[in-house]
PDB file of C-alpha atoms in Angstrom:
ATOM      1  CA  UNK T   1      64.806 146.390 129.266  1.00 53.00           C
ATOM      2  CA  UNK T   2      67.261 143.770 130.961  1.00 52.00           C
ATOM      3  CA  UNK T   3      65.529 141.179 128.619  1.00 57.00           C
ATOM      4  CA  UNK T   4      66.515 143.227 125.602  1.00 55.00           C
ATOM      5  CA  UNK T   5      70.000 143.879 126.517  1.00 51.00           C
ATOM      6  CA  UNK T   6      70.584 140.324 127.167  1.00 47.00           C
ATOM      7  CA  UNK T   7      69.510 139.660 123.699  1.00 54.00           C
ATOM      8  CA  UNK T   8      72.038 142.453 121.986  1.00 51.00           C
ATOM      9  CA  UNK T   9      74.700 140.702 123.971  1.00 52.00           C
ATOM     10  CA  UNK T  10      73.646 137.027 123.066  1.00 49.00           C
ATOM     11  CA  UNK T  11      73.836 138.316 119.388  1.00 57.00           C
ATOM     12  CA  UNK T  12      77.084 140.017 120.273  1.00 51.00           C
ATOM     13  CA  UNK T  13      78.689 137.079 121.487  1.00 54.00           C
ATOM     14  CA  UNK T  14      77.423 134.661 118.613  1.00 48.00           C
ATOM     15  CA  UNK T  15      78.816 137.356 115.907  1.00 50.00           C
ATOM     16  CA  UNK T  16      81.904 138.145 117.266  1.00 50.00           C
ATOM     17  CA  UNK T  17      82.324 133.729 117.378  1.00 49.00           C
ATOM     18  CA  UNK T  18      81.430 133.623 114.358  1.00 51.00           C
ATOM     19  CA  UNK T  19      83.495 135.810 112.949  1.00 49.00           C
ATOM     20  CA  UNK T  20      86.568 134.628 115.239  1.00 51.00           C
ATOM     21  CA  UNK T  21      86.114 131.321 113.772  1.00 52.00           C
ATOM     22  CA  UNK T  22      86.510 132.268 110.045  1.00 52.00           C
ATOM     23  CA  UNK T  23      89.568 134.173 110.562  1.00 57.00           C
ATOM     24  CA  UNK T  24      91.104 130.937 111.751  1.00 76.00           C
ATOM     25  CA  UNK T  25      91.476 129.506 108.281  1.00 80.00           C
ATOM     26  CA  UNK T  26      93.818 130.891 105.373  1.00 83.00           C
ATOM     27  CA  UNK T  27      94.783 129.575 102.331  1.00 87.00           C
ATOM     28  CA  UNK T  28      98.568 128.752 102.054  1.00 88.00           C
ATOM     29  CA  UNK T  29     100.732 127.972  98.719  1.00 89.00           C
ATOM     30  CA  UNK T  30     101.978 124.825  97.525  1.00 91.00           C
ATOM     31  CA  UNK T  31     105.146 124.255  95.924  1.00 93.00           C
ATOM     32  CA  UNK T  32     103.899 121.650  93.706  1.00 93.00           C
ATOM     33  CA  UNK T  33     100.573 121.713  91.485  1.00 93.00           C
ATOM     34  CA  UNK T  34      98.100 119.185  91.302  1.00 93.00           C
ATOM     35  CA  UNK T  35      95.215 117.301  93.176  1.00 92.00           C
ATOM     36  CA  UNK T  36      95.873 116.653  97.132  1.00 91.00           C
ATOM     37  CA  UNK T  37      95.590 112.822  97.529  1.00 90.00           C
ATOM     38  CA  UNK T  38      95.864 112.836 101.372  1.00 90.00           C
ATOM     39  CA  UNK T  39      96.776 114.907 104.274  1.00 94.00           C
ATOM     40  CA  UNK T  40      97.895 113.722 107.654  1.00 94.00           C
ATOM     41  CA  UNK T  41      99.076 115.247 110.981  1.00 95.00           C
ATOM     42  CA  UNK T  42     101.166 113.239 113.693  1.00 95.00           C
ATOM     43  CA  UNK T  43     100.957 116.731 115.997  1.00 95.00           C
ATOM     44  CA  UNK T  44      99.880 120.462 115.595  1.00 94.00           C
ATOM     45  CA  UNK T  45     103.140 121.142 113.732  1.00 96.00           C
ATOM     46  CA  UNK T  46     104.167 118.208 111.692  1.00 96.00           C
ATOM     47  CA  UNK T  47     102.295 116.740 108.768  1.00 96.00           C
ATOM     48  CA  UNK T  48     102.121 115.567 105.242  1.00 95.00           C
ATOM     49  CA  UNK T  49     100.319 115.689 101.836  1.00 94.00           C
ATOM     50  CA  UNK T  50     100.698 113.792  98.757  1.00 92.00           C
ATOM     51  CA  UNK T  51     100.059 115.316  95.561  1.00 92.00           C
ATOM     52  CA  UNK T  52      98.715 113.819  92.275  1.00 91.00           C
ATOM     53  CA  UNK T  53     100.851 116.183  89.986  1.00 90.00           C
ATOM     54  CA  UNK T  54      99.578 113.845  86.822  1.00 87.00           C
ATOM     55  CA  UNK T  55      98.447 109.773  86.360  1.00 82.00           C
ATOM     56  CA  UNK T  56     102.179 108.885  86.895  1.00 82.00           C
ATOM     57  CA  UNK T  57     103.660 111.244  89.330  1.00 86.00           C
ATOM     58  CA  UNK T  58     102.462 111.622  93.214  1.00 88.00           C
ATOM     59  CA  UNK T  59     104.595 114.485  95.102  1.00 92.00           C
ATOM     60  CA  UNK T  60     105.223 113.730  99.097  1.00 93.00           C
ATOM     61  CA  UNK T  61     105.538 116.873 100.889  1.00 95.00           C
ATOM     62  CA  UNK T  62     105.934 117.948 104.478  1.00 96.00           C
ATOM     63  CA  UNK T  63     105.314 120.743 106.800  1.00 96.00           C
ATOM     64  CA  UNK T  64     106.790 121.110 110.538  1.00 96.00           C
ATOM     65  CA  UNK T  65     104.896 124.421 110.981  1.00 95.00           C
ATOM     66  CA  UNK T  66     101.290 123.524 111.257  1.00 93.00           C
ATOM     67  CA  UNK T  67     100.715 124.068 107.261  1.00 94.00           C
ATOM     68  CA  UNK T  68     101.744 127.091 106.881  1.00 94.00           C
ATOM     69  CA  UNK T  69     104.750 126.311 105.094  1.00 95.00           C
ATOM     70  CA  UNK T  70     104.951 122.953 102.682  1.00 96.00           C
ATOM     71  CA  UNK T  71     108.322 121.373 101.333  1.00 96.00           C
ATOM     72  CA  UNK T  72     108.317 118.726  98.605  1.00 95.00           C
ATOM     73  CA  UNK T  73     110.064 115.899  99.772  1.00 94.00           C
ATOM     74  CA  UNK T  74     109.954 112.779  97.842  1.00 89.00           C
ATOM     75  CA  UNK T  75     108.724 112.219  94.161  1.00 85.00           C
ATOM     76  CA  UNK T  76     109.690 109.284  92.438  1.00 76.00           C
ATOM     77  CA  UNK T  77     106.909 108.366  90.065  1.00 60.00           C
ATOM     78  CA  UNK T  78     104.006 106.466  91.588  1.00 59.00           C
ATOM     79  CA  UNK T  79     106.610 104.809  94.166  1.00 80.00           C
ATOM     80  CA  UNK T  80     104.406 106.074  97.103  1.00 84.00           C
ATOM     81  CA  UNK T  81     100.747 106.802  96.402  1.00 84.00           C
ATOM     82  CA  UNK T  82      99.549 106.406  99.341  1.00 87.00           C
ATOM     83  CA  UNK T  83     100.813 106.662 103.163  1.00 92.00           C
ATOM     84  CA  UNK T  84     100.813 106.445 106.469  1.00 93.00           C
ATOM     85  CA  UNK T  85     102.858 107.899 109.144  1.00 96.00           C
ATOM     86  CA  UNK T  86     102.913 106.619 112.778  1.00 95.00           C
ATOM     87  CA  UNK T  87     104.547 109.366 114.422  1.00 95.00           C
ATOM     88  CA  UNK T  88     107.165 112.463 113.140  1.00 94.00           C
ATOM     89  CA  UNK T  89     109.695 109.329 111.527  1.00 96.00           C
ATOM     90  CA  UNK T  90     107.929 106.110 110.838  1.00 96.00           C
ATOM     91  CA  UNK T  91     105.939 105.943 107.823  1.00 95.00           C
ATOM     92  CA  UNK T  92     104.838 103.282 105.796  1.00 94.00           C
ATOM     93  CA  UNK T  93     103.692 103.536 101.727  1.00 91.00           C
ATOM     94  CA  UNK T  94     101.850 101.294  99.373  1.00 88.00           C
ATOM     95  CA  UNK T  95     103.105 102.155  95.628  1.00 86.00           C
ATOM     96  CA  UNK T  96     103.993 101.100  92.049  1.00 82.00           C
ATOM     97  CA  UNK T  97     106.649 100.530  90.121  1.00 79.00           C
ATOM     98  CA  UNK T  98     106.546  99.466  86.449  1.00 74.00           C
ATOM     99  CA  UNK T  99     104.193  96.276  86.754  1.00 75.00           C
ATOM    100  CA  UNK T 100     104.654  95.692  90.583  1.00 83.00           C
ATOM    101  CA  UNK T 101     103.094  96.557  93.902  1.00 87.00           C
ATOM    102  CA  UNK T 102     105.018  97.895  96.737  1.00 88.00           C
ATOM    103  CA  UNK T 103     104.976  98.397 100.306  1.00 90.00           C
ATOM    104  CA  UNK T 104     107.233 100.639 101.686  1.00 91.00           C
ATOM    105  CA  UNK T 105     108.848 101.940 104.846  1.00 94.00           C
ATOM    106  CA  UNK T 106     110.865 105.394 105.886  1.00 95.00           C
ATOM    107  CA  UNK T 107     112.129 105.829 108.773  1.00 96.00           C
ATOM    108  CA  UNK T 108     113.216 109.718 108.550  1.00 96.00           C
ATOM    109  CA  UNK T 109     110.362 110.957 107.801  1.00 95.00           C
ATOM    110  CA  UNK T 110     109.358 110.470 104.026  1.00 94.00           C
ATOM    111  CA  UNK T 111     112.856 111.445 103.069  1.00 94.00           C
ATOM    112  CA  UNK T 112     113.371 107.943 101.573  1.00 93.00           C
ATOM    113  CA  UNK T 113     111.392 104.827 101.243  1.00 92.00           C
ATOM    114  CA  UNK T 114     112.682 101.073 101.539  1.00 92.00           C
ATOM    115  CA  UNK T 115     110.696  98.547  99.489  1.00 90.00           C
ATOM    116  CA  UNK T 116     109.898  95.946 101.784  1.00 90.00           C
ATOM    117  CA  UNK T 117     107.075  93.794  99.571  1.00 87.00           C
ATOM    118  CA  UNK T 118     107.032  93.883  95.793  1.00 84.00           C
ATOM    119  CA  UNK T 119     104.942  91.836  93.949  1.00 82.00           C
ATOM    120  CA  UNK T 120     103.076  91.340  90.360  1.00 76.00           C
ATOM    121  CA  UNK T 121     100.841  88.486  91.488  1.00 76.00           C
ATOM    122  CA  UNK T 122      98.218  90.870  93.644  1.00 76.00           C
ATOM    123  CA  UNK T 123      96.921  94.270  93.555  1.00 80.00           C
ATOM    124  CA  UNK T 124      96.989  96.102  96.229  1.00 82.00           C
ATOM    125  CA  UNK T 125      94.079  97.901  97.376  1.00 82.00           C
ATOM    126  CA  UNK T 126      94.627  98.962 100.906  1.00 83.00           C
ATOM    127  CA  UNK T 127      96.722  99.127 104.039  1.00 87.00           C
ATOM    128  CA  UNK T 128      96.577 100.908 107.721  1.00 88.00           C
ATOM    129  CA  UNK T 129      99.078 100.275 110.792  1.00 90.00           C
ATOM    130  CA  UNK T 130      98.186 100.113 114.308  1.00 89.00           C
ATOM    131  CA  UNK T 131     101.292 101.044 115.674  1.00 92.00           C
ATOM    132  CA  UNK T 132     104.968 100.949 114.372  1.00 93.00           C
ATOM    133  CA  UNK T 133     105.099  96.872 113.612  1.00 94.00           C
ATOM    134  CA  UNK T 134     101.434  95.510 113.295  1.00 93.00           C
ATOM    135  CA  UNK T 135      99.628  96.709 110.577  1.00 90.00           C
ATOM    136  CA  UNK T 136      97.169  95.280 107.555  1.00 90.00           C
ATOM    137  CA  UNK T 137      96.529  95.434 103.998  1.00 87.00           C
ATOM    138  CA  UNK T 138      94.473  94.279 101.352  1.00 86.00           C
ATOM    139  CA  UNK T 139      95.200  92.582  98.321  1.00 84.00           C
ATOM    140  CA  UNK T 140      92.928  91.214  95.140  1.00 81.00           C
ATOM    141  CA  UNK T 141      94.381  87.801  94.075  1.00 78.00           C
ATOM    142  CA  UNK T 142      92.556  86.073  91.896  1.00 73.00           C
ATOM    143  CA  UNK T 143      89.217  85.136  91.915  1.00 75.00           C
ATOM    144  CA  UNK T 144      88.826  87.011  95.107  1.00 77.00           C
ATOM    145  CA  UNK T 145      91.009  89.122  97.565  1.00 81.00           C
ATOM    146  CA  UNK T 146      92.714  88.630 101.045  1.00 85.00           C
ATOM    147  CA  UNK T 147      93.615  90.538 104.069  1.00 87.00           C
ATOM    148  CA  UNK T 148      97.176  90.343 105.444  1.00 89.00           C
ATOM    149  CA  UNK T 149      98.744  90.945 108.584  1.00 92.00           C
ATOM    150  CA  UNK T 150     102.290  92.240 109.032  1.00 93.00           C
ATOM    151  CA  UNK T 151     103.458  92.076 112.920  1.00 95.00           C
ATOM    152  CA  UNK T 152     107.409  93.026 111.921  1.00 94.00           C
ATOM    153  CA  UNK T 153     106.648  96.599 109.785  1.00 91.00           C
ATOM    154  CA  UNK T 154     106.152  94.519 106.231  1.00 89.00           C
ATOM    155  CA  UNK T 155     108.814  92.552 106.738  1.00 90.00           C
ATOM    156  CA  UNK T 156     106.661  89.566 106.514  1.00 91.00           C
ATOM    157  CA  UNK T 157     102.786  88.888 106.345  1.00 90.00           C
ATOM    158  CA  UNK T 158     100.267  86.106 107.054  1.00 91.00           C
ATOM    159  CA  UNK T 159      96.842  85.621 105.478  1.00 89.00           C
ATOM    160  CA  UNK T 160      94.008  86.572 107.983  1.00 89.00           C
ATOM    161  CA  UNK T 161      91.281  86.325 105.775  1.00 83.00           C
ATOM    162  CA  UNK T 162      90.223  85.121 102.248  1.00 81.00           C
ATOM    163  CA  UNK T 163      87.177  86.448 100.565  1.00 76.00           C
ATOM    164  CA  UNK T 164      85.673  85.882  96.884  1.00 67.00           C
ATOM    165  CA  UNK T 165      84.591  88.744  94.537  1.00 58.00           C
ATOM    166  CA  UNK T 166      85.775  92.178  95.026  1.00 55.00           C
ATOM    167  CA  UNK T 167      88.505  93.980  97.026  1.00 51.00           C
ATOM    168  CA  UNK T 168      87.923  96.376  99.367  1.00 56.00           C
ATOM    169  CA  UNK T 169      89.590  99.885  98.633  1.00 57.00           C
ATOM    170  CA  UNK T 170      90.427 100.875 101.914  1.00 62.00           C
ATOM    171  CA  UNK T 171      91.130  99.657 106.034  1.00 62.00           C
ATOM    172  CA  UNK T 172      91.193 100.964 109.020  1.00 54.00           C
ATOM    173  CA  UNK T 173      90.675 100.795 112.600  1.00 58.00           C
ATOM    174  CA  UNK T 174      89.179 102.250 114.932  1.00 57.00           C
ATOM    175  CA  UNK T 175      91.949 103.917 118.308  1.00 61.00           C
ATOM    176  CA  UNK T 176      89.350 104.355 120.951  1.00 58.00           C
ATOM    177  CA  UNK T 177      85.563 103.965 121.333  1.00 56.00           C
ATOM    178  CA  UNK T 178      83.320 106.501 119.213  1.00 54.00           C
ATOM    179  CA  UNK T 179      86.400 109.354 118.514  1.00 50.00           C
ATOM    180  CA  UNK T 180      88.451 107.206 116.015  1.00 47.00           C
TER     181      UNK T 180
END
């Protein structure tokens, strides 16, 4: 008897979980349409999403209430396609304009972008910042493609390493041993 009530209380438990978890999700309106490029938190509250709208117009928007509310804050073509934001100010972008590459900064937020780096003579493929100065990005130049480091927030850059064929899409680092 003990061994069945046990059981009707193990199920108990695992149902009541189960159904505890699944209420923790909800689905939330944007006020933009389109594809979600990217989403990123910097704390439970504060985060952004960029959103393909169409081939030539990416929408930055923000929340400061854990998603539940979204604002559109930048959207200036394909300036920023893609970012990165180091904590609730510091951001940096990697973008187009007309026949150019960019690499951008904001420092409120997403509100508005600086172009630090433009350039026709590479194509951009990648970036990712360890902390507010040092970060890296990739670049295809011709007949291969080369990995830069920036220690002064794109300001300048140095070559770290020069490869032939391809171009990697993407970087990134690793924080801390096996949790990213």
């Amino acid at each position: 008897m003990k061994r069945i009530i046990f059981i009707l209380a193990l199920i108990c438990n695992l149902t009541f979980a189960i159904c505890n978890c699944s209420s923790q999700w909800s689905q939330v309106s944007l006020p933009v349409t389109g594809t979600i490029q990217k989403v990123q938190f910097v704390n439970p509250n504060t985060g952004w999403s960029m959103i393909k709208e169409s081939s030539t117009k990416f929408t930055l928007i923000r929340t400061s209430d854990g998603g539940l509310n979204w604002t559109p804050i930048f959207s200036d073509s394909t300036k920023v396609m893609r970012f990165q934001f180091i904590d609730d100010s510091i951001g940096y972008g990697m973008g187009m304009a007309y026949v150019n590459d960019l690499l951008l900064k904001t420092s409120n937020g997403g509100y508005n972008w600086t172009v630090m780096q433009s350039s026709s003579s590479y194509a951009l493929s990648g970036f990712y910042f360890v902390n507010a100065d040092t970060g890296y990005f990739n670049a295809f130049v011709f007949p291969g493609y080369n990995t830069y480091r920036t220690t002064n927030g794109f300001q300048s850059y140095e070559i770290v390493s020069t490869e032939v064929g391809g171009s990697p899409s993407s970087i990134f680092f690793f924080k801390e041993p096996y949790n990213g």
